[in-house]
Coordinates of C-alpha atoms in Angstrom, one line a residue:
Chain J
M1 CA 166.3 140.0 30.7
T2 CA 165.3 142.2 27.6
I3 CA 161.8 144.0 29.0
S4 CA 158.4 142.4 27.2
K5 CA 155.4 144.1 25.8
A6 CA 153.1 142.7 28.2
Q7 CA 155.9 144.5 30.7
I8 CA 155.5 147.9 29.8
K9 CA 152.2 147.6 29.4
W10 CA 151.4 147.0 33.3
V11 CA 154.6 149.6 33.5
R12 CA 151.6 152.5 32.0
S13 CA 148.4 151.2 33.1
L14 CA 150.7 152.2 36.6
Q15 CA 149.8 156.2 36.4
Q16 CA 146.7 154.9 37.1
K17 CA 145.6 154.5 40.2
K18 CA 142.3 152.3 39.5
F19 CA 145.3 150.0 38.6
R20 CA 147.5 151.0 41.2
D21 CA 145.5 150.8 44.3
E22 CA 144.9 147.5 42.5
A23 CA 148.6 145.5 42.9
Q24 CA 149.9 148.4 45.6
L25 CA 152.1 149.3 43.3
F26 CA 153.9 152.2 41.5
V27 CA 156.7 153.9 40.2
A28 CA 159.3 156.1 40.5
E29 CA 162.2 156.9 37.5
G30 CA 165.7 158.1 37.0
D31 CA 168.5 156.8 39.5
K32 CA 168.8 159.6 41.4
C33 CA 164.6 159.4 42.3
I34 CA 165.0 155.2 42.8
S35 CA 168.2 155.0 44.9
E36 CA 166.7 157.6 47.0
L37 CA 163.8 155.3 47.6
L38 CA 165.4 151.9 47.8
P39 CA 166.0 150.9 51.1
A40 CA 162.4 152.6 52.2
F41 CA 160.2 150.3 49.4
E42 CA 160.2 146.8 48.7
V43 CA 161.2 146.6 44.4
E44 CA 158.6 144.2 42.5
L45 CA 160.8 145.0 38.7
L46 CA 163.7 147.4 38.2
I47 CA 164.0 148.1 34.1
V48 CA 167.5 149.5 33.1
D49 CA 169.0 151.2 30.1
G50 CA 172.5 150.2 30.9
T51 CA 174.6 153.0 28.3
R52 CA 172.3 155.9 30.7
S53 CA 171.3 154.4 34.3
T54 CA 174.5 152.9 37.1
L55 CA 171.7 150.7 38.7
H56 CA 173.3 147.7 37.3
D57 CA 173.9 147.6 41.0
V58 CA 171.4 147.7 43.4
P59 CA 171.0 144.1 45.2
C60 CA 168.1 142.7 43.2
S61 CA 166.9 139.6 42.9
A62 CA 167.5 138.1 39.1
Q63 CA 164.1 138.2 37.9
R64 CA 163.3 141.5 39.0
L65 CA 166.1 143.4 36.7
V66 CA 165.5 143.8 33.2
S67 CA 166.5 145.7 30.6
A68 CA 164.6 148.8 28.3
G69 CA 166.0 150.3 25.6
E70 CA 165.4 154.9 24.5
T71 CA 162.2 153.4 23.3
E72 CA 160.8 151.5 26.0
I73 CA 161.9 153.8 29.0
A74 CA 160.1 156.3 26.4
Q75 CA 157.0 154.3 26.0
M76 CA 156.6 154.0 29.9
S77 CA 157.9 157.3 31.1
S78 CA 155.7 160.0 32.5
L79 CA 158.7 162.6 32.4
R80 CA 159.0 164.7 29.7
T81 CA 161.7 163.7 29.3
P82 CA 161.7 159.7 30.2
Q83 CA 165.5 158.8 31.8
G84 CA 167.6 155.7 31.9
S85 CA 166.1 153.8 34.5
I86 CA 162.6 153.4 36.2
A87 CA 161.7 150.7 39.3
V88 CA 158.8 150.0 40.3
F89 CA 157.7 149.7 43.8
R90 CA 155.6 147.4 46.6
Q91 CA 153.4 150.3 47.5
R92 CA 153.3 150.7 52.5
P93 CA 150.2 149.7 53.6
N94 CA 148.4 152.3 54.8
S95 CA 149.3 152.3 59.2
P96 CA 148.2 155.8 60.2
C97 CA 148.4 154.3 63.9
A98 CA 151.7 154.9 64.3
S99 CA 151.1 159.0 65.2
Q100 CA 152.2 158.3 68.8
Y101 CA 155.8 158.3 68.1
A102 CA 155.4 161.1 66.1
D103 CA 156.4 164.7 67.8
F104 CA 154.3 166.1 64.3
I105 CA 152.3 165.0 61.9
L106 CA 151.4 167.3 59.2
A107 CA 147.0 166.9 58.8
L108 CA 146.3 167.0 54.5
D109 CA 142.3 168.6 54.4
G110 CA 141.8 167.6 50.3
V111 CA 145.2 169.0 48.8
Q112 CA 144.3 168.0 45.5
D113 CA 147.5 168.9 43.4
P114 CA 150.0 166.8 42.7
G115 CA 153.0 168.7 42.7
N116 CA 152.0 171.0 45.4
L117 CA 152.0 167.5 47.1
G118 CA 155.1 166.5 46.1
T119 CA 156.6 169.8 47.7
I120 CA 155.4 169.6 50.7
I121 CA 156.3 166.2 51.6
R122 CA 159.3 167.3 50.5
T123 CA 159.5 170.0 52.9
C124 CA 158.6 167.4 55.7
D125 CA 161.9 165.8 55.4
W126 CA 163.4 169.1 55.9
F127 CA 161.7 169.4 58.0
G128 CA 162.3 166.7 59.8
V129 CA 157.9 166.3 60.3
H130 CA 157.5 162.7 59.0
Q131 CA 154.5 161.7 59.1
V132 CA 151.4 163.1 56.9
V133 CA 148.2 162.2 57.4
C134 CA 146.0 162.8 53.8
S135 CA 142.2 163.1 54.1
K136 CA 140.7 160.4 52.2
D137 CA 140.1 163.3 48.1
T138 CA 143.9 164.2 49.5
A139 CA 146.2 163.2 46.1
D140 CA 147.8 159.7 45.5
C141 CA 151.0 160.3 47.1
Y142 CA 151.7 157.6 44.6
N143 CA 150.7 159.6 41.7
P144 CA 154.5 160.0 39.1
K145 CA 154.4 163.3 39.4
V146 CA 154.2 163.3 43.2
V147 CA 157.4 160.6 43.4
Q148 CA 159.1 162.8 41.3
A149 CA 158.5 166.0 42.9
T150 CA 159.4 164.6 46.2
M151 CA 163.0 163.9 44.7
G152 CA 163.5 160.8 46.9
A153 CA 161.6 162.2 50.5
L154 CA 159.3 159.2 49.8
A155 CA 161.3 157.4 51.5
R156 CA 161.6 158.7 54.6
V157 CA 158.2 160.8 55.1
Q158 CA 155.3 158.0 56.5
V159 CA 152.2 159.6 53.5
D160 CA 148.4 157.8 54.7
Y161 CA 144.8 157.9 54.1
V162 CA 142.6 157.9 56.9
D163 CA 139.1 159.7 57.0
L164 CA 140.4 163.1 58.8
P165 CA 137.8 164.1 60.6
A166 CA 137.1 161.3 63.1
W167 CA 140.6 160.6 62.9
L168 CA 141.4 163.9 64.3
E169 CA 138.6 163.6 67.4
Q170 CA 140.8 160.2 67.8
Q171 CA 144.1 162.7 68.9
Q172 CA 145.6 164.5 72.0
M173 CA 147.8 167.0 70.7
P174 CA 147.0 169.5 69.9
V175 CA 145.7 170.5 66.3
Y176 CA 146.4 174.0 64.6
G177 CA 145.2 175.0 61.7
T178 CA 146.1 178.3 59.6
L179 CA 142.4 180.0 59.3
L180 CA 141.5 183.5 58.0
D181 CA 140.2 184.4 61.5
G182 CA 143.4 182.2 63.3
R183 CA 146.1 184.1 65.6
N184 CA 149.4 186.0 64.2
I185 CA 151.7 182.9 64.0
Y186 CA 154.4 185.1 65.6
W187 CA 152.6 185.6 68.5
T188 CA 154.1 184.0 71.2
G189 CA 151.2 183.0 72.1
A190 CA 149.9 181.4 69.4
I191 CA 152.2 177.7 69.6
A192 CA 151.7 175.9 72.5
E193 CA 154.2 173.4 72.3
R194 CA 156.8 174.2 69.5
D195 CA 158.0 169.6 70.3
R196 CA 154.1 168.3 69.7
G197 CA 151.2 168.7 67.2
I198 CA 148.7 168.0 64.3
I199 CA 148.7 171.2 61.7
V200 CA 146.1 171.0 59.2
M201 CA 146.3 172.6 55.6
G202 CA 143.4 172.5 53.3
N203 CA 142.8 172.5 50.1
E204 CA 144.2 175.0 47.3
G205 CA 141.1 176.6 46.7
N206 CA 138.6 175.9 49.5
G207 CA 141.0 176.0 53.1
I208 CA 140.0 174.2 55.8
S209 CA 136.7 171.7 55.4
E210 CA 133.7 172.8 56.7
A211 CA 133.9 169.2 58.8
V212 CA 137.3 168.9 59.9
R213 CA 137.0 173.1 60.3
P214 CA 134.9 173.0 64.4
L215 CA 138.6 170.3 65.5
I216 CA 141.0 173.1 65.1
T217 CA 142.3 174.1 69.0
H218 CA 144.5 175.8 67.6
P219 CA 143.5 178.4 64.3
L220 CA 146.6 180.5 62.7
Y221 CA 146.9 182.7 60.7
I222 CA 150.4 183.9 58.3
P223 CA 150.7 187.7 58.4
S224 CA 150.9 189.7 55.1
A225 CA 152.9 192.3 54.7
E226 CA 150.5 194.1 52.9
S227 CA 147.4 194.8 55.2
D228 CA 145.4 195.0 52.2
R229 CA 145.5 190.8 51.1
V230 CA 143.1 188.0 51.5
E231 CA 144.9 185.8 49.3
S232 CA 145.6 183.1 50.0
L233 CA 150.3 181.3 49.4
N234 CA 150.1 177.9 47.4
V235 CA 149.4 175.6 50.6
A236 CA 152.8 174.4 49.5
I237 CA 153.9 177.7 51.4
A238 CA 151.7 177.7 54.0
T239 CA 152.9 174.5 55.0
A240 CA 156.8 175.6 55.1
V241 CA 156.1 179.1 56.4
T242 CA 154.2 177.0 59.1
L243 CA 156.5 174.3 59.6
A244 CA 159.5 176.7 60.2
E245 CA 157.8 178.5 62.3
F246 CA 157.7 175.3 64.7
R247 CA 161.4 175.0 64.3
R248 CA 162.4 177.8 64.3
P249 CA 165.3 178.4 67.3
N250 CA 164.6 181.0 69.3
N251 CA 168.1 182.7 69.0
T252 CA 170.9 180.8 67.7
N253 CA 175.3 180.8 68.5
K254 CA 175.7 179.8 65.0
Chain V
M1 CA 132.1 190.6 17.5
T2 CA 132.2 186.9 16.9
I3 CA 136.2 186.0 17.5
S4 CA 137.9 185.3 13.8
K5 CA 140.7 182.5 12.8
A6 CA 143.0 183.9 12.7
Q7 CA 142.9 185.5 15.2
I8 CA 142.3 182.5 16.9
K9 CA 145.9 181.2 15.2
W10 CA 147.5 184.6 16.8
V11 CA 146.1 184.0 20.5
R12 CA 147.2 180.7 20.0
S13 CA 151.2 181.7 18.5
L14 CA 151.3 183.7 22.0
Q15 CA 152.1 180.0 24.0
Q16 CA 155.4 180.3 22.6
K17 CA 158.3 182.2 24.1
K18 CA 159.4 184.5 20.2
F19 CA 156.6 185.7 19.7
R20 CA 155.4 186.6 23.2
D21 CA 158.6 188.7 22.9
E22 CA 158.2 189.8 19.6
A23 CA 154.5 191.2 20.1
Q24 CA 155.6 192.3 23.6
L25 CA 152.4 190.2 24.5
F26 CA 151.5 187.7 26.6
V27 CA 148.2 185.3 27.5
A28 CA 146.2 184.9 31.0
E29 CA 142.9 182.6 31.4
G30 CA 139.5 183.2 33.5
D31 CA 138.1 185.6 35.5
K32 CA 139.2 185.8 38.3
C33 CA 143.4 186.0 37.1
I34 CA 142.1 188.0 34.3
S35 CA 140.3 191.2 36.5
E36 CA 143.3 190.4 38.9
L37 CA 145.6 191.6 35.9
L38 CA 143.2 194.1 34.2
P39 CA 144.2 197.2 36.7
A40 CA 148.0 196.8 36.0
F41 CA 147.7 195.7 31.9
E42 CA 146.5 197.2 28.8
V43 CA 144.6 195.0 27.1
E44 CA 144.9 193.8 23.3
L45 CA 142.5 191.8 23.3
L46 CA 139.7 190.3 25.8
I47 CA 137.9 187.4 24.4
V48 CA 134.4 185.8 26.4
D49 CA 132.5 183.3 26.1
G50 CA 128.6 185.4 27.6
T51 CA 127.6 182.3 28.9
R52 CA 130.5 181.0 31.1
S53 CA 132.6 184.6 32.2
T54 CA 131.2 187.5 33.8
L55 CA 133.8 189.6 32.2
H56 CA 131.5 191.0 29.3
D57 CA 130.8 194.7 30.8
V58 CA 134.3 195.5 31.0
P59 CA 135.5 198.2 31.0
C60 CA 137.3 198.0 27.3
S61 CA 136.5 199.4 24.2
A62 CA 134.6 197.8 21.1
Q63 CA 136.6 196.5 19.0
R64 CA 139.1 194.7 21.4
L65 CA 136.4 192.6 23.3
V66 CA 135.1 189.8 21.1
S67 CA 132.7 186.6 22.2
A68 CA 134.2 182.4 21.8
G69 CA 132.4 179.0 22.2
E70 CA 133.5 177.1 23.8
T71 CA 135.3 174.6 21.1
E72 CA 137.8 178.4 20.2
I73 CA 138.6 179.0 23.7
A74 CA 140.0 175.1 23.9
Q75 CA 142.0 176.2 20.8
M76 CA 143.2 178.9 21.9
S77 CA 143.6 177.6 25.4
S78 CA 146.2 176.4 27.5
L79 CA 144.9 174.7 30.5
R80 CA 143.5 171.3 31.1
T81 CA 140.6 173.0 32.9
P82 CA 139.6 176.4 29.9
Q83 CA 138.2 178.8 31.8
G84 CA 135.4 181.1 30.0
S85 CA 137.5 183.5 29.4
I86 CA 141.5 185.5 27.7
A87 CA 142.8 188.3 27.9
V88 CA 146.1 189.2 25.3
F89 CA 147.3 191.6 28.1
R90 CA 150.4 194.4 26.5
Q91 CA 153.8 193.8 28.9
R92 CA 155.6 195.7 30.0
P93 CA 158.3 197.6 29.6
N94 CA 161.8 196.1 31.6
S95 CA 162.7 198.7 34.1
P96 CA 164.8 197.2 36.0
C97 CA 166.7 201.5 37.5
A98 CA 163.0 201.5 40.1
S99 CA 165.4 200.0 42.2
Q100 CA 166.2 202.1 44.7
Y101 CA 162.3 202.4 45.2
A102 CA 162.0 199.3 46.6
D103 CA 163.3 198.3 50.3
F104 CA 163.5 193.9 49.3
I105 CA 164.1 192.9 45.5
L106 CA 164.4 189.2 45.0
A107 CA 167.0 188.2 42.4
L108 CA 166.4 185.4 40.1
D109 CA 169.3 183.9 39.0
G110 CA 168.9 181.5 36.0
V111 CA 165.5 179.9 37.3
Q112 CA 163.9 177.5 35.4
D113 CA 160.7 175.2 35.5
P114 CA 157.5 178.1 35.2
G115 CA 155.7 176.9 38.2
N116 CA 158.0 177.9 40.8
L117 CA 158.6 181.2 38.8
G118 CA 155.2 181.8 38.8
T119 CA 154.8 180.6 42.8
I120 CA 157.5 183.2 43.2
I121 CA 156.4 186.1 42.0
R122 CA 152.4 184.7 44.1
T123 CA 155.1 184.8 47.2
C124 CA 156.6 188.2 46.5
D125 CA 152.6 189.8 46.3
W126 CA 152.5 188.4 50.0
F127 CA 155.4 188.9 51.8
G128 CA 155.4 192.5 49.8
V129 CA 158.3 192.2 48.2
H130 CA 157.6 194.1 44.6
Q131 CA 160.0 194.2 42.4
V132 CA 161.6 190.5 40.6
V133 CA 164.8 191.1 39.4
C134 CA 165.5 187.9 36.5
S135 CA 169.2 186.1 35.3
K136 CA 168.3 186.4 31.4
D137 CA 168.5 182.2 31.7
T138 CA 165.5 182.3 33.9
A139 CA 161.9 181.6 33.0
D140 CA 159.7 184.1 30.9
C141 CA 157.8 185.4 33.1
Y142 CA 154.5 185.9 31.4
N143 CA 154.9 181.9 30.4
P144 CA 151.0 180.8 30.0
K145 CA 151.7 177.8 33.7
V146 CA 153.8 180.7 35.6
V147 CA 150.8 183.3 34.2
Q148 CA 148.8 181.5 35.9
A149 CA 150.5 180.6 39.0
T150 CA 151.7 183.9 39.6
M151 CA 147.8 183.8 40.0
G152 CA 146.8 187.8 39.1
A153 CA 150.1 188.5 41.2
L154 CA 152.3 189.5 38.7
A155 CA 149.4 192.8 38.7
R156 CA 151.6 193.9 41.6
V157 CA 154.8 192.4 41.1
Q158 CA 157.5 194.5 38.5
V159 CA 159.7 191.4 36.9
D160 CA 162.9 193.0 34.8
Y161 CA 165.1 190.8 33.3
V162 CA 169.2 191.5 33.3
D163 CA 172.7 190.6 33.4
L164 CA 172.5 189.6 36.5
P165 CA 176.6 189.4 37.8
A166 CA 176.2 193.4 36.2
W167 CA 173.0 194.0 37.4
L168 CA 174.1 193.1 41.2
E169 CA 177.7 195.4 41.1
Q170 CA 176.1 198.1 41.1
Q171 CA 173.9 198.5 43.7
Q172 CA 174.5 199.6 47.2
M173 CA 172.7 197.3 49.5
P174 CA 174.0 194.3 50.8
V175 CA 173.5 190.8 49.0
Y176 CA 172.0 187.5 50.5
G177 CA 172.2 184.6 48.7
T178 CA 171.2 181.5 50.0
L179 CA 174.5 179.0 50.3
L180 CA 176.0 175.7 51.3
D181 CA 178.4 177.9 54.0
G182 CA 176.1 181.0 54.7
R183 CA 175.4 181.5 57.9
N184 CA 172.6 180.0 59.8
I185 CA 169.7 182.1 58.7
Y186 CA 168.1 182.2 62.6
W187 CA 171.6 183.1 64.0
T188 CA 170.7 187.3 64.5
G189 CA 173.9 188.3 63.1
A190 CA 173.1 187.0 59.8
I191 CA 170.6 189.5 58.5
A192 CA 172.9 192.7 58.9
E193 CA 169.7 195.7 57.7
R194 CA 165.8 193.9 58.1
D195 CA 164.8 196.6 56.4
R196 CA 166.4 196.7 52.4
G197 CA 168.7 194.5 50.7
I198 CA 168.6 191.6 47.8
I199 CA 168.0 188.1 48.1
V200 CA 169.0 185.8 46.2
M201 CA 167.5 182.3 45.3
G202 CA 169.6 180.3 42.4
N203 CA 168.1 177.4 39.6
E204 CA 166.7 173.9 40.5
G205 CA 169.7 172.0 40.6
N206 CA 172.3 174.1 40.6
G207 CA 172.5 176.7 43.5
I208 CA 173.4 180.3 42.4
S209 CA 175.7 180.8 39.7
E210 CA 180.0 180.9 40.0
A211 CA 180.0 184.2 38.4
V212 CA 177.4 185.4 40.6
R213 CA 178.7 183.3 44.4
P214 CA 181.0 186.1 45.2
L215 CA 178.5 189.4 45.0
I216 CA 177.2 187.7 47.7
T217 CA 177.8 189.7 50.4
H218 CA 176.0 187.6 53.2
P219 CA 175.3 184.2 52.7
L220 CA 172.6 182.3 54.3
Y221 CA 171.1 178.5 54.8
I222 CA 168.7 177.6 56.3
P223 CA 169.4 174.9 58.1
S224 CA 166.9 171.5 58.1
A225 CA 165.8 169.6 61.2
E226 CA 168.0 166.2 59.6
S227 CA 171.9 166.6 60.5
D228 CA 173.1 165.1 57.4
R229 CA 170.3 165.6 55.4
V230 CA 172.1 167.6 52.1
E231 CA 169.3 168.3 49.7
S232 CA 168.2 171.0 49.3
L233 CA 164.5 172.3 49.4
N234 CA 162.9 173.5 46.3
V235 CA 163.5 177.3 44.9
A236 CA 159.8 178.1 45.5
I237 CA 160.1 177.0 49.6
A238 CA 163.9 178.0 50.5
T239 CA 162.4 181.5 49.0
A240 CA 159.5 181.9 50.9
V241 CA 161.2 180.3 54.4
T242 CA 163.5 183.2 53.8
L243 CA 160.9 186.1 52.8
A244 CA 159.6 185.0 55.6
E245 CA 162.3 185.2 58.2
F246 CA 162.7 188.5 57.0
R247 CA 159.6 190.0 57.3
R248 CA 159.1 188.1 60.6
P249 CA 158.4 191.1 64.0
N250 CA 160.0 190.2 66.4
N251 CA 158.0 189.3 68.2
T252 CA 153.9 190.4 68.0
N253 CA 151.0 192.0 70.8
K254 CA 148.1 190.2 68.7

């Protein structure tokens, strides 16, 4: 079946959060990204340009598979260079209670930039952190820019949105967070337990919010090599340096 | 003096690399970013909307200072939310020979994304790496997106463009680079000397190029917490994790 005008309009509408939230759907583009997400998300519609995609043999009921040409794909794409396939996936239900199974949880307190959020989710996947809990004012993980920046990691990292201060209050784990008056992350006493905890990262401009700050039980800071530097690191970079430090073996023989 | 139509057109033209290269100029936006760059770069033109900027008292000859309204600023801006000031700065001359003074040099081999390059320069500044040497096919550090993403770090990090394989061959320092068959970066023997060296980071999709690979004297890799993971980290994230590891004190008492 060939894609209809109404379907094109509908897929385009999912670039807006309002319509994504209503329908509980999101869009991913390109064979590589779609293939990574297929094991984790239910397909609502798979749109394939047979000349530029190898996804036509994906197990997917015929009524959910439509073909489209380069022009139609370009009309729906949010990429600068549209690829040969677009998938509409069903969002996962919000279920932050799963925290009991995790060793580490990353909590995001107002991260605004979709590129940063996508990179953070990709980095979590790398460092084996499978749960990210976000404040309601954090960027939407189903924003097309986030989905593409995760490079498929969204399939392996559960992202939930909660009232962050209330959620943190219920947790029984150490709560780490980078604060200006925190303890040097390289000091052996800064990290209480290396195998479990919640790591909070704050907003790009303002850091961790006033409501969350008192809930940090273990304040940390990443020292700069320059003593006069007060500027912060990019939040995705600070997340990576922090996760690397938690996951770092003390020494390794290989 | 109020900005002229010809000046608006000229500032806009500097969004293109061709015109930046010809004129050896670049553009920065916003009071904060401009203030950080002022000590390091010569001002060619400073454009200020007096109602939204506090830069009018910057020491700068009258003929280099012009005023502009919100509409004119928006016509010249490359930002989604234009700010109250735009500066045209003179580029620094290319001088990669300064390497003899550096302890660490970061070498970039084909990094394409301006956002990644900007974040990398900002991260270098944080970790006290003051020289970045780029292959000719690396993104332009004077691209407006790079300039804004550096958050002013461009003032403190020298960025040069060279024939990278030829340049590396002349250096007398260990050359580190992340390769799939490298040594675990956390192994104590992986890093020969913690106080000097060149760290090479490769292209987003293809990593370090074939021409540069044989010049890596100390191959490294950053292990994932997930044993089955072959996907790479984002290049800015991998750079940060690597620099953090080089700069990391073995233990600290505070």
